[in-house]
Every structure is written in C-alpha cells, then in structure tokens.
PDB file of C-alpha atoms in Angstrom:
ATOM      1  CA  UNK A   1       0.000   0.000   0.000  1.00 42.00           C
ATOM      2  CA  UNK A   2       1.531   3.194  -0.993  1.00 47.00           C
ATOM      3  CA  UNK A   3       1.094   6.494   0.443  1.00 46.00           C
ATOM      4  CA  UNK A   4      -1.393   7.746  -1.558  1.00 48.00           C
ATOM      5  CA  UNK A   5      -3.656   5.016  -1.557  1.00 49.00           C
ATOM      6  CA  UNK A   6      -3.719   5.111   2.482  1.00 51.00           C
ATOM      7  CA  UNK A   7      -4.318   8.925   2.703  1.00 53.00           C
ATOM      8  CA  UNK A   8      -7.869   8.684   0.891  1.00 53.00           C
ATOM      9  CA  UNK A   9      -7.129  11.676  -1.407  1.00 53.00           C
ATOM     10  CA  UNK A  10      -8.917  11.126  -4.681  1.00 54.00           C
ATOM     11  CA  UNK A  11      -6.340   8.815  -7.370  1.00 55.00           C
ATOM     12  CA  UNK A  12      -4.567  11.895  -9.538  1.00 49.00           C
ATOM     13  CA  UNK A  13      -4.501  11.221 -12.865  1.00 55.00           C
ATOM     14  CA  UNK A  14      -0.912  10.305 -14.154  1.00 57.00           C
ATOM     15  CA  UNK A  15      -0.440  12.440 -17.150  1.00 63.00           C
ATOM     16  CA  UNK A  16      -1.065  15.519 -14.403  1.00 74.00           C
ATOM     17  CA  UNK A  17       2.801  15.955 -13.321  1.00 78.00           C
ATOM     18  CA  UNK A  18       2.599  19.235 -11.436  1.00 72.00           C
ATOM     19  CA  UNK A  19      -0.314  18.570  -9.155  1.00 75.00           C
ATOM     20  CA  UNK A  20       0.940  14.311  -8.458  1.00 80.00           C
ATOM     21  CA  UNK A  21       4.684  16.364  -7.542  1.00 77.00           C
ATOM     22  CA  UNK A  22       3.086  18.479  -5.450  1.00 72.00           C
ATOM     23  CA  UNK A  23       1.168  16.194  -3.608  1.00 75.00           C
ATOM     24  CA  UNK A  24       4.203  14.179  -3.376  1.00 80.00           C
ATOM     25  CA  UNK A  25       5.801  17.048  -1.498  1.00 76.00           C
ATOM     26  CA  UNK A  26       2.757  17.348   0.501  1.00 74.00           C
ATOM     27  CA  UNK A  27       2.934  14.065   1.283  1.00 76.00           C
ATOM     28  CA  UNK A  28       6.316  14.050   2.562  1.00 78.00           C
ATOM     29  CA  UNK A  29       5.924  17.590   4.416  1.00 72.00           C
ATOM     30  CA  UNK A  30       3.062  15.489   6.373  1.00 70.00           C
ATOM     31  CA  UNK A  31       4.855  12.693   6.984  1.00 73.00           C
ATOM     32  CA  UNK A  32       7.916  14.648   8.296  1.00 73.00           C
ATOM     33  CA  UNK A  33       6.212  16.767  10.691  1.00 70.00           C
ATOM     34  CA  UNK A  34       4.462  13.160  12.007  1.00 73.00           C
ATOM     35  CA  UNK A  35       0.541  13.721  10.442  1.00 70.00           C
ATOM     36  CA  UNK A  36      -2.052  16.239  10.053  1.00 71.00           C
ATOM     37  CA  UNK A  37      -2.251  17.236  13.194  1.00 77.00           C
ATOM     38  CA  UNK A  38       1.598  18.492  13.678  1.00 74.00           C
ATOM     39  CA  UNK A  39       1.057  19.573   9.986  1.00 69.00           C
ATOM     40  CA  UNK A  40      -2.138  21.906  11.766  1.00 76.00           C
ATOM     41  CA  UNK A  41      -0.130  22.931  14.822  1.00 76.00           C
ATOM     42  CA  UNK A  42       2.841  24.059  12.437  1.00 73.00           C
ATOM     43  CA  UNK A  43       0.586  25.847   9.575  1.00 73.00           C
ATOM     44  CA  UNK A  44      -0.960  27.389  12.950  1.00 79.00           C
ATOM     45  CA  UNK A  45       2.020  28.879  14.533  1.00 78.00           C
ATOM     46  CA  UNK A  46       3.186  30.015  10.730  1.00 76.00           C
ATOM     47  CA  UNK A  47      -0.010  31.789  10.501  1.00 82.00           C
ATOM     48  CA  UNK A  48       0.931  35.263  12.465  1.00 86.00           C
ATOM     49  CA  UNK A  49       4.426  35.503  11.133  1.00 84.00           C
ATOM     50  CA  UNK A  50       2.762  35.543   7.386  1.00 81.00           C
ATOM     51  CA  UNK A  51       0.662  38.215   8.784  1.00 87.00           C
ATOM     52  CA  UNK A  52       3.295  40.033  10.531  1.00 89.00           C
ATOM     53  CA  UNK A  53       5.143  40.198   7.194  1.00 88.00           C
ATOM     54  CA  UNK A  54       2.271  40.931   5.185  1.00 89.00           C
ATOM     55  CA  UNK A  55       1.886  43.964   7.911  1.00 93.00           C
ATOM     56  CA  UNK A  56       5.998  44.995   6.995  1.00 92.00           C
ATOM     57  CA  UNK A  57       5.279  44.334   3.483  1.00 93.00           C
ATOM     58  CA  UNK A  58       2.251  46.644   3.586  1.00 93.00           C
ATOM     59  CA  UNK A  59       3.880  49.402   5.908  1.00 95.00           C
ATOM     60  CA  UNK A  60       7.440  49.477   3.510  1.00 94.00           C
ATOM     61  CA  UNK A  61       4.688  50.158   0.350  1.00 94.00           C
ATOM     62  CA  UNK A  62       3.298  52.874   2.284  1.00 94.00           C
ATOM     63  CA  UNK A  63       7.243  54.470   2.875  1.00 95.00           C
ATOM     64  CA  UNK A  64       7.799  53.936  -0.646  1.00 95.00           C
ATOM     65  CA  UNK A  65       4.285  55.549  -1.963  1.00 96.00           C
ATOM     66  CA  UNK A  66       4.898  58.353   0.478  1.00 95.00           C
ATOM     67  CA  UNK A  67       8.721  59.167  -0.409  1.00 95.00           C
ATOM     68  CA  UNK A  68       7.291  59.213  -3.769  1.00 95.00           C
ATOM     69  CA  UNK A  69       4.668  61.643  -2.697  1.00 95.00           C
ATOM     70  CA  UNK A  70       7.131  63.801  -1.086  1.00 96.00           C
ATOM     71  CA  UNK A  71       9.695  63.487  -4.313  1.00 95.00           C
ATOM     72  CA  UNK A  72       6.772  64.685  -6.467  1.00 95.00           C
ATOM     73  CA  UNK A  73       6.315  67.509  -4.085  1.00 96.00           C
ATOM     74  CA  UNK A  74      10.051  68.368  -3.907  1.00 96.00           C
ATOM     75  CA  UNK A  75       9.959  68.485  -7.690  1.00 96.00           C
ATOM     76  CA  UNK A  76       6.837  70.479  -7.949  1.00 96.00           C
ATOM     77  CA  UNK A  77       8.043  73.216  -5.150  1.00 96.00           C
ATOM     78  CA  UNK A  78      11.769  73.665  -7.356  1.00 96.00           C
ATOM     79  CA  UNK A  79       9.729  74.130 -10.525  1.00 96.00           C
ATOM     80  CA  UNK A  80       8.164  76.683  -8.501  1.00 97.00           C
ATOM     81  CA  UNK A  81      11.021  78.560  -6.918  1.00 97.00           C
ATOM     82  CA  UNK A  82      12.846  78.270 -10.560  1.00 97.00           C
ATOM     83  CA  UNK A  83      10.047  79.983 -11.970  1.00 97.00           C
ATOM     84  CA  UNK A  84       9.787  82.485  -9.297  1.00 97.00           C
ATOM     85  CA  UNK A  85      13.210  83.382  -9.612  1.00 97.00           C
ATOM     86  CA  UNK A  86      13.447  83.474 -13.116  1.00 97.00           C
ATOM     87  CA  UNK A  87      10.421  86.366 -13.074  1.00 97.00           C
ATOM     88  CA  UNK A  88      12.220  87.905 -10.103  1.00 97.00           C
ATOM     89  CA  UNK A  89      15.561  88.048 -12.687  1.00 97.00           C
ATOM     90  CA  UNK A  90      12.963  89.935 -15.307  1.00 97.00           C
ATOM     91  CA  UNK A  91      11.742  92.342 -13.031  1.00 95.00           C
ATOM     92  CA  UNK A  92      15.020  93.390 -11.770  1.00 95.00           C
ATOM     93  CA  UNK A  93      16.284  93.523 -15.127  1.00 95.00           C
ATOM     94  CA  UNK A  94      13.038  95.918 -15.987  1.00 91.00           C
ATOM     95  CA  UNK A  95      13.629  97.839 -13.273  1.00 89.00           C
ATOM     96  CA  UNK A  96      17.524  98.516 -13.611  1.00 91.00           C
ATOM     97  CA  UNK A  97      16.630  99.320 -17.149  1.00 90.00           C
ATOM     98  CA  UNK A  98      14.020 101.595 -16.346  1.00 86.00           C
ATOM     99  CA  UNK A  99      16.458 103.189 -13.728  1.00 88.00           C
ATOM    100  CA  UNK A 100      19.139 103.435 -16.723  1.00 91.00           C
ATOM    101  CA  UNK A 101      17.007 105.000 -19.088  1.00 88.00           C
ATOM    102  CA  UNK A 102      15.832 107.893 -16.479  1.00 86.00           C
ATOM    103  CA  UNK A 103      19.213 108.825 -15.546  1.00 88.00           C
ATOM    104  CA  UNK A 104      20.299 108.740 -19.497  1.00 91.00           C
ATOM    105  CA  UNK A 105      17.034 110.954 -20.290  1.00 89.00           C
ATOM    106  CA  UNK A 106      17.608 112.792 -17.159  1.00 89.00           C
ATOM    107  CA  UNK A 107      20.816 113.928 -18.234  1.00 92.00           C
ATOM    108  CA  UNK A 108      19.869 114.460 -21.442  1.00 93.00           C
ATOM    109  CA  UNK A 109      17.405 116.898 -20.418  1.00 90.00           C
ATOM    110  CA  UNK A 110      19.866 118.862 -17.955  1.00 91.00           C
ATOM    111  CA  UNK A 111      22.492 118.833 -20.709  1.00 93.00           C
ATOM    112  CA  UNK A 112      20.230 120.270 -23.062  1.00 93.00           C
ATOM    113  CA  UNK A 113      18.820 122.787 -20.981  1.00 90.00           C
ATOM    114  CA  UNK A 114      21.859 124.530 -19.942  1.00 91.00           C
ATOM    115  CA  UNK A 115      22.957 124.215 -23.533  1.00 93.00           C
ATOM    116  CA  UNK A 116      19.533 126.432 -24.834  1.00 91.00           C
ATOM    117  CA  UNK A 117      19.770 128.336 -21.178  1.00 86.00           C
ATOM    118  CA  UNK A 118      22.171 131.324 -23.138  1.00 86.00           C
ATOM    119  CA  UNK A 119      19.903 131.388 -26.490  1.00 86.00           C
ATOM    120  CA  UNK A 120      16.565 130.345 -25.664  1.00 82.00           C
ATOM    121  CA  UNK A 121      15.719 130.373 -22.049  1.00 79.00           C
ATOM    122  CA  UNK A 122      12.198 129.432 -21.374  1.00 78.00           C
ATOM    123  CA  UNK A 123      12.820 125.821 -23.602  1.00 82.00           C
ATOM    124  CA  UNK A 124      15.886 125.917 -20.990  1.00 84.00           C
ATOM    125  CA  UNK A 125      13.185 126.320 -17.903  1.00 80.00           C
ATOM    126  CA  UNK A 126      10.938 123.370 -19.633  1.00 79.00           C
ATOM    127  CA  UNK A 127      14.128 121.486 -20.028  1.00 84.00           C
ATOM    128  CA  UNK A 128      15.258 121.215 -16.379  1.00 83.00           C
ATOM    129  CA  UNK A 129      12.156 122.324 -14.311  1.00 77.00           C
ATOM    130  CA  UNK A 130       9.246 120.248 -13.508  1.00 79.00           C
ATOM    131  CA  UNK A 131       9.125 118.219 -16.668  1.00 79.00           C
ATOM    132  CA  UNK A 132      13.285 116.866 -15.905  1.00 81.00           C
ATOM    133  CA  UNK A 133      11.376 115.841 -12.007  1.00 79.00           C
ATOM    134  CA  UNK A 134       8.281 114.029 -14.285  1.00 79.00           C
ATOM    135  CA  UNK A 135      10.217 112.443 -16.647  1.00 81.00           C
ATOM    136  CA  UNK A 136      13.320 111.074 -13.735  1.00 79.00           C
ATOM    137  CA  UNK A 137       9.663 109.613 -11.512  1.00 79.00           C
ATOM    138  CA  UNK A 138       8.299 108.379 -14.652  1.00 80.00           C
ATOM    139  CA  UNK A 139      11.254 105.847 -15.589  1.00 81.00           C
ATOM    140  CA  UNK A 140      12.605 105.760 -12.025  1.00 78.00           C
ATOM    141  CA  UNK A 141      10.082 105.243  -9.909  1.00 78.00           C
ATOM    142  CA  UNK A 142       7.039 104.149 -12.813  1.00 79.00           C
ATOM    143  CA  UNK A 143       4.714 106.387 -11.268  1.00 78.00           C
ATOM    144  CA  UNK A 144       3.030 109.564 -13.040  1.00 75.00           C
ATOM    145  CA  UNK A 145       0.906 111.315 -10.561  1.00 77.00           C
ATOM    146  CA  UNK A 146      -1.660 114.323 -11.763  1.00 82.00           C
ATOM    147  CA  UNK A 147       0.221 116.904 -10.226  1.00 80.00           C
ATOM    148  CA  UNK A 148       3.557 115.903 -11.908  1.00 74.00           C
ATOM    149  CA  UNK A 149       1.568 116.686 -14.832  1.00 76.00           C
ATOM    150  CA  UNK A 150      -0.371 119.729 -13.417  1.00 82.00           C
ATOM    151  CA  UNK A 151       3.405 121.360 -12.697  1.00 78.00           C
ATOM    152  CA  UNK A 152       4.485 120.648 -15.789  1.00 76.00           C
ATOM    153  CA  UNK A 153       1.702 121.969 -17.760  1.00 80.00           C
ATOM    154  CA  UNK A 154       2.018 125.224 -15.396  1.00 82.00           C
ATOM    155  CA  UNK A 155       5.366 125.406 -15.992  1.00 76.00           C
ATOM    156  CA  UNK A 156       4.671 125.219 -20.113  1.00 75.00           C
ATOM    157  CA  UNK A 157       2.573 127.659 -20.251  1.00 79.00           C
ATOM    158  CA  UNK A 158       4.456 130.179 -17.793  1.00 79.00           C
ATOM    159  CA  UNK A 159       7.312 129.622 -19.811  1.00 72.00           C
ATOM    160  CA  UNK A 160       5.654 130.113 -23.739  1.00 73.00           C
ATOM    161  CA  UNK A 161       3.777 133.156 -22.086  1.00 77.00           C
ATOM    162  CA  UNK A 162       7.043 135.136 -21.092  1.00 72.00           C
ATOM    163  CA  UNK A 163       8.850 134.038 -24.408  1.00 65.00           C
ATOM    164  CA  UNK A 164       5.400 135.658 -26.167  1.00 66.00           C
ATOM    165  CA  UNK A 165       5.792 138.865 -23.721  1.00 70.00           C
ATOM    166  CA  UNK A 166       9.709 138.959 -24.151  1.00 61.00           C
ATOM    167  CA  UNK A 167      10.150 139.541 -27.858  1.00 60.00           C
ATOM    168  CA  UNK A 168      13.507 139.685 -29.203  1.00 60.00           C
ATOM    169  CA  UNK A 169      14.832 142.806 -31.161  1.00 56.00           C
ATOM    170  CA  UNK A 170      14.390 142.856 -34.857  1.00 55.00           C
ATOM    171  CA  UNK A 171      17.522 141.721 -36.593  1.00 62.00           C
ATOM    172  CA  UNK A 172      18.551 144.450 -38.847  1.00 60.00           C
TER     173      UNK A 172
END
C-alpha cells in the first residue's frame, strides 16, 4: 500500500505531473512533521508571522508611496522657486533698465537745458524744471501722478507766455 492510496485523497490522474509532484511534497511535508495534526499545529504557529510580514510588506509600500509623494512635491516646489526666480531676474532687469534709461534721459534733459539756457531760455526752464522731475519719476520710480503733470503743464505755459511777452529785437 503506498502512500497515496492510504491517505484517501482522490487517485490523480498520471499524465497531471505538477499537481501528483506536489502532492508528493505534501505528502512528505506530512509525513515529516508526524501527520495532520503536527502539519495543523505548524501551519498554525506560521499563521501570524505571514501576517506580521504581510503587515511589513504593507507598511514598507506605504514608505515607498509616500517618499514618492514627497519626491513629487520636492519636484513640484523647485519648478516653482525656478520659476519664481526666473520672473524675479525679469523684473530686476526691468527695473535697472528703467532706472538706466531715467538717468540717461535725465541727463539728457539737464544737458540740453543749460545748452539752450544762453539762447533760448524758457525751452531751458521746460528742459530742467518740472518736466526733468516728471520724466526722472516716470522711468525711475514708474509712477506719473496728476500733479507731476499739473506742474508741468504750469510750468509750459508760464514759460511760452514770457517768451510771447519777451520779444527779441528785430535783426537788422
């Protein structure tokens, strides 16, 4: 009487290699431990380790998904600072040219002024009075306020109305 015959499992058919070679193992794993019954006991006490490594399996898949996580978030926060820095770069490169270009019309102005001042000198008093402030705020500081305007306009028209009261001598 072989083994199988005297365990009452069903006869496997013979052309079915995997499933007789595993019952073979079976077989001997049973006969090893001394029956069914130390086969229980051990298949019992195997029982919570499984779990306990399904539990470490489970936790390290949750370290992994959440390092991913935070690598995503690392990623999207230096995107974010790149682009923040590269607009910060434009701005200052705005501004400084801004700054560049008042000072260069600034001068321009004074230069110009005190050239006119000996020939014509109300264009000189346009030149370097309130419109030389306006124009310095406007590309310094980007700001045009109403009374930058008002004070230039005043100072246009106080200018053009002594050049119409002071007329020069005819040339002979």
């Amino acid at each position: 009487m072989s083994v199988e015959e005297s365990s009452g499992a069903p006869p496997v058919p013979p052309d079915d290699l995997v499933v007789s070679v595993g019952l073979e193992i079976a077989m001997k794993w049973g006969a090893a431990l001394g029956g069914p019954e130390q086969l229980k006991v051990a298949l019992a006490a195997l029982e919570p380790q499984l779990k306990r490594d399904h539990q470490v399996r489970l936790r390290h898949l949750d370290m992994q998904r959440d390092a991913a996580a935070r690598k995503d978030e690392n990623a999207r926060a230096a995107a974010e600072r790149e682009l923040r820095l590269a607009r910060e770069k434009r701005q200052h490169a705005l501004r400084m040219t801004g700054l560049y270009m008042g000072a260069v019309i600034s001068i321009a102005m004074l230069g110009a002024g005190i050239y006119v001042a000996r020939d014509v000198w109300w264009l000189a008093i346009m030149l370097c009075g309130p419109s030389l402030i306006a124009m310095g705020k406007l590309y310094v500081l980007r700001r045009s306020d109403r009374e930058d305007m008002r004070a230039v306009a005043r100072s246009a028209r106080s200018a053009m109305n002594a050049a119409g009261q002071a007329q020069p001598p005819p040339v002979p």
